[in-house]
Amino acid sequence: EAGVVQSPRYKIIEKKQPVAFWCNPISGHNTLYWYLQNLGQGPELLIRYENEEAVDDSQLPKDRFSAERLKGVDSTLKIQPAELGDSAVYLCASSLGPAESNYEQYFGPGTRLTVT
Amino acid sequence: AQKVTQAQTEISVVEKEDVTLDCVYETRDTTYYLFWYKQPPSGELVFLIRRNSFDEQNEISGRYSWNFQKSTSSFNFTITASQVVDSAVYFCALSEGAAGNKLTFGGGTRVLVKP
């Protein structure tokens, strides 16, 4: 069974440019998460979707970050405009059911963003 | 607020030695879940184990074992007879209320196993 797929794996952009990351969760997984991992730290949740609904976006910086999961399957995370401090790894994870069903979260390989 | 602390930033051992990773957590919820994840150099977080707050039974799985103690808010992880392939960053994580809620991670412990 294929795992969580993310693309691109690496992205280098200049500050003030827009950037987008794509995630395809494990087949059949209804819950999707985006986490941000700064160098040398543990990941931090940005947003959680259950199907196409964003049920926890309290930590998403909405002035420059946006996300969508229009058909409840794959998802896109966008930054516009990017800042130097956005350089990090953006991880996508998925789980089989809603949060209260207590399934584990499975992570993709991440997209490493470098803003110059 | 929930918090996870991994005091050890890096551990270096020689192959076949045992290594224990410490994890201390803080939460006000009575229902919570604890996890260990492994992050090899490839970057992908690999799920290893989870425990809920009502299950303090410790477990051994192959070369891995876990020690969950609610009295000290600790969830330690041991690799027995370490191998070079165990070299990675290990993260302890906590979710409150349900396993699918947001994970709060510790800062990670880098394990380097030398041949």
Short mmCIF file of C-alpha atoms in Angstrom, two decimals:
data_model
loop_
_atom_site.label_atom_id
_atom_site.label_comp_id
_atom_site.label_asym_id
_atom_site.label_seq_id
_atom_site.Cartn_x
_atom_site.Cartn_y
_atom_site.Cartn_z
CA GLU A 1 0.00 0.00 0.00
CA ALA A 2 1.36 3.41 -0.95
CA GLY A 3 2.13 5.82 1.84
CA VAL A 4 1.45 9.53 2.04
CA VAL A 5 2.79 11.22 -1.08
CA GLN A 6 4.09 14.77 -1.08
CA SER A 7 5.52 16.95 -3.81
CA PRO A 8 7.80 18.59 -4.44
CA ARG A 9 10.38 17.12 -2.09
CA TYR A 10 12.51 20.25 -2.24
CA LYS A 11 11.72 23.83 -3.17
CA ILE A 12 13.91 26.91 -3.25
CA ILE A 13 12.29 30.29 -3.79
CA GLU A 14 13.07 33.93 -3.23
CA LYS A 15 11.29 35.83 -0.50
CA LYS A 16 7.99 37.42 -1.42
CA GLN A 17 7.32 34.69 -3.99
CA PRO A 18 4.35 32.32 -3.66
CA VAL A 19 4.79 28.59 -3.15
CA ALA A 20 2.47 25.59 -2.99
CA PHE A 21 2.85 22.09 -1.60
CA TRP A 22 0.75 19.08 -2.55
CA CYS A 23 -0.21 16.04 -0.49
CA ASN A 24 -2.01 12.83 -1.37
CA PRO A 25 -2.96 10.84 1.73
CA ILE A 26 -3.06 7.07 2.10
CA SER A 27 -6.01 5.68 0.18
CA GLY A 28 -9.15 5.64 2.31
CA HIS A 29 -7.77 8.01 4.95
CA ASN A 30 -10.35 10.68 5.67
CA THR A 31 -8.32 12.84 8.03
CA LEU A 32 -5.40 14.89 6.75
CA TYR A 33 -2.92 17.04 8.64
CA TRP A 34 -0.31 19.62 7.72
CA TYR A 35 2.58 20.06 10.13
CA LEU A 36 5.52 22.47 10.08
CA GLN A 37 8.93 21.26 11.26
CA ASN A 38 11.66 23.79 11.90
CA LEU A 39 15.25 22.61 11.93
CA GLY A 40 16.12 20.70 15.09
CA GLN A 41 12.57 20.78 16.43
CA GLY A 42 9.52 18.58 16.53
CA PRO A 43 6.66 19.14 14.09
CA GLU A 44 3.83 21.55 14.92
CA LEU A 45 0.29 21.25 13.60
CA LEU A 46 -0.86 23.86 11.09
CA ILE A 47 -4.24 22.47 10.08
CA ARG A 48 -6.35 19.32 10.29
CA TYR A 49 -9.04 18.27 7.82
CA GLU A 50 -11.76 15.73 8.25
CA ASN A 51 -12.84 15.01 4.69
CA GLU A 52 -13.05 18.46 3.09
CA GLU A 53 -13.72 20.35 6.32
CA ALA A 54 -10.94 22.16 8.20
CA VAL A 55 -11.73 21.22 11.79
CA ASP A 56 -8.61 22.67 13.44
CA ASP A 57 -6.82 25.59 11.79
CA SER A 58 -6.10 27.57 14.93
CA GLN A 59 -2.33 27.48 14.33
CA LEU A 60 -2.38 28.37 10.64
CA PRO A 61 -1.02 31.90 10.04
CA LYS A 62 -3.93 33.01 7.92
CA ASP A 63 -2.37 36.25 6.72
CA ARG A 64 -0.05 34.37 4.38
CA PHE A 65 -0.91 30.69 4.61
CA SER A 66 -3.91 28.96 3.07
CA ALA A 67 -4.91 25.37 2.53
CA GLU A 68 -7.58 23.49 0.69
CA ARG A 69 -8.89 19.97 0.34
CA LEU A 70 -11.70 20.46 -2.12
CA LYS A 71 -12.74 16.87 -2.77
CA GLY A 72 -11.74 15.44 0.56
CA VAL A 73 -8.76 13.56 -0.85
CA ASP A 74 -5.58 15.42 -1.79
CA SER A 75 -4.68 18.77 -0.33
CA THR A 76 -2.65 21.85 -1.17
CA LEU A 77 -0.90 24.19 1.26
CA LYS A 78 0.06 27.62 -0.04
CA ILE A 79 2.23 30.45 1.23
CA GLN A 80 1.92 33.89 -0.31
CA PRO A 81 4.16 35.77 0.04
CA ALA A 82 6.94 33.63 1.49
CA GLU A 83 9.26 35.05 4.14
CA LEU A 84 12.74 33.97 5.16
CA GLY A 85 11.36 32.50 8.38
CA ASP A 86 9.16 30.10 6.43
CA SER A 87 12.19 27.96 5.59
CA ALA A 88 11.31 24.60 7.12
CA VAL A 89 10.01 21.15 6.30
CA TYR A 90 6.28 20.90 5.64
CA LEU A 91 4.92 17.50 6.58
CA CYS A 92 1.61 15.99 5.58
CA ALA A 93 0.02 13.16 7.56
CA SER A 94 -3.17 11.17 7.30
CA SER A 95 -5.24 8.84 9.44
CA LEU A 96 -8.04 6.43 8.70
CA GLY A 97 -10.85 8.08 10.61
CA PRO A 98 -11.83 11.18 12.55
CA ALA A 99 -9.81 12.21 15.57
CA GLU A 100 -12.02 10.46 18.10
CA SER A 101 -11.66 7.14 16.32
CA ASN A 102 -8.12 7.05 17.66
CA TYR A 103 -6.24 5.94 14.58
CA GLU A 104 -2.54 6.72 14.29
CA GLN A 105 -1.21 9.47 12.06
CA TYR A 106 1.05 8.38 9.20
CA PHE A 107 3.46 10.91 7.77
CA GLY A 108 4.78 11.64 4.32
CA PRO A 109 8.42 12.46 3.50
CA GLY A 110 7.85 16.20 3.67
CA THR A 111 8.69 19.16 1.45
CA ARG A 112 11.82 21.04 2.42
CA LEU A 113 11.35 24.74 1.67
CA THR A 114 14.26 27.15 1.47
CA VAL A 115 13.46 30.85 1.15
CA THR A 116 16.39 33.03 0.04
CA ALA B 1 -1.44 23.35 27.90
CA GLN B 2 0.18 20.16 26.77
CA LYS B 3 3.94 19.87 26.65
CA VAL B 4 6.49 17.17 25.87
CA THR B 5 10.11 17.34 26.98
CA GLN B 6 12.95 15.20 25.70
CA ALA B 7 15.92 16.29 27.76
CA GLN B 8 18.49 14.30 25.78
CA THR B 9 19.37 16.05 22.54
CA GLU B 10 21.85 13.46 21.30
CA ILE B 11 22.97 9.98 22.37
CA SER B 12 25.91 8.16 20.87
CA VAL B 13 26.40 4.42 21.42
CA VAL B 14 28.39 1.59 19.97
CA GLU B 15 26.50 -1.12 18.13
CA LYS B 16 24.91 -3.76 20.40
CA GLU B 17 24.67 -1.39 23.35
CA ASP B 18 21.24 -0.62 24.79
CA VAL B 19 19.92 2.93 24.59
CA THR B 20 17.08 4.48 26.58
CA LEU B 21 15.32 7.65 25.48
CA ASP B 22 13.56 9.75 28.08
CA CYS B 23 10.24 11.52 27.60
CA VAL B 24 8.34 13.61 30.15
CA TYR B 25 4.94 15.05 29.38
CA GLU B 26 2.49 17.55 30.83
CA THR B 27 -1.25 17.55 30.35
CA ARG B 28 -4.37 18.41 32.32
CA ASP B 29 -6.54 15.91 30.45
CA THR B 30 -7.29 12.55 32.01
CA THR B 31 -7.57 11.01 28.54
CA TYR B 32 -4.50 11.29 26.39
CA TYR B 33 -2.31 9.30 24.04
CA LEU B 34 1.46 9.00 23.91
CA PHE B 35 3.49 8.10 20.84
CA TRP B 36 7.01 7.43 19.70
CA TYR B 37 8.04 8.25 16.14
CA LYS B 38 11.36 7.62 14.38
CA GLN B 39 12.72 10.07 11.80
CA PRO B 40 15.60 8.61 9.78
CA PRO B 41 17.78 10.80 7.54
CA SER B 42 15.24 10.39 4.73
CA GLY B 43 12.95 12.66 6.75
CA GLU B 44 9.79 10.58 6.96
CA LEU B 45 8.34 10.17 10.45
CA VAL B 46 7.73 6.49 11.14
CA PHE B 47 5.13 5.52 13.73
CA LEU B 48 6.51 3.10 16.35
CA ILE B 49 4.03 2.80 19.19
CA ARG B 50 1.21 4.49 21.02
CA ARG B 51 -0.24 4.14 24.52
CA ASN B 52 -3.37 5.65 26.00
CA SER B 53 -3.58 7.09 29.49
CA PHE B 54 -5.58 4.12 30.77
CA ASP B 55 -3.08 1.51 29.67
CA GLU B 56 0.07 1.51 31.75
CA GLN B 57 1.09 -1.95 30.67
CA ASN B 58 4.61 -1.88 29.38
CA GLU B 59 5.46 -3.74 26.24
CA ILE B 60 8.33 -5.35 24.47
CA SER B 61 8.32 -5.65 20.71
CA GLY B 62 11.42 -7.21 19.29
CA ARG B 63 14.33 -4.97 20.26
CA TYR B 64 12.02 -2.12 21.34
CA SER B 65 10.44 -1.71 24.77
CA TRP B 66 8.46 1.05 26.44
CA ASN B 67 8.04 2.11 30.06
CA PHE B 68 4.94 4.23 30.76
CA GLN B 69 4.65 5.63 34.29
CA LYS B 70 1.76 7.99 35.00
CA SER B 71 3.07 8.73 38.50
CA THR B 72 6.10 10.47 37.02
CA SER B 73 4.50 11.51 33.70
CA SER B 74 7.15 9.62 31.80
CA PHE B 75 7.05 7.47 28.67
CA ASN B 76 10.54 6.14 28.08
CA PHE B 77 11.71 4.08 25.13
CA THR B 78 14.54 1.54 25.01
CA ILE B 79 16.32 -0.01 22.06
CA THR B 80 18.06 -3.24 23.04
CA ALA B 81 21.19 -4.37 21.21
CA SER B 82 21.26 -1.28 19.00
CA GLN B 83 22.13 -1.50 15.32
CA VAL B 84 23.51 1.06 12.89
CA VAL B 85 20.09 1.22 11.20
CA ASP B 86 18.63 2.54 14.45
CA SER B 87 20.48 5.82 13.88
CA ALA B 88 17.76 8.46 13.60
CA VAL B 89 15.97 11.19 15.50
CA TYR B 90 13.31 9.84 17.84
CA PHE B 91 10.30 11.94 18.81
CA CYS B 92 7.94 11.48 21.70
CA ALA B 93 4.47 12.99 21.14
CA LEU B 94 1.23 13.55 23.02
CA SER B 95 -2.35 14.09 21.92
CA GLU B 96 -5.13 15.08 24.30
CA GLY B 97 -8.60 13.59 24.20
CA ALA B 98 -8.18 11.40 21.15
CA ALA B 99 -5.30 9.88 19.21
CA GLY B 100 -6.33 11.78 16.10
CA ASN B 101 -6.14 15.21 17.69
CA LYS B 102 -3.09 17.35 17.12
CA LEU B 103 0.20 15.82 18.16
CA THR B 104 2.46 17.85 20.42
CA PHE B 105 6.01 16.70 19.86
CA GLY B 106 9.09 16.90 22.01
CA GLY B 107 12.27 18.35 20.58
CA GLY B 108 13.59 14.94 19.57
CA THR B 109 16.63 12.89 20.55
CA ARG B 110 19.22 12.11 17.92
CA VAL B 111 20.59 8.59 18.28
CA LEU B 112 23.87 7.75 16.63
CA VAL B 113 24.84 4.09 16.60
CA LYS B 114 28.46 3.52 15.65
CA PRO B 115 29.67 0.23 14.23
#
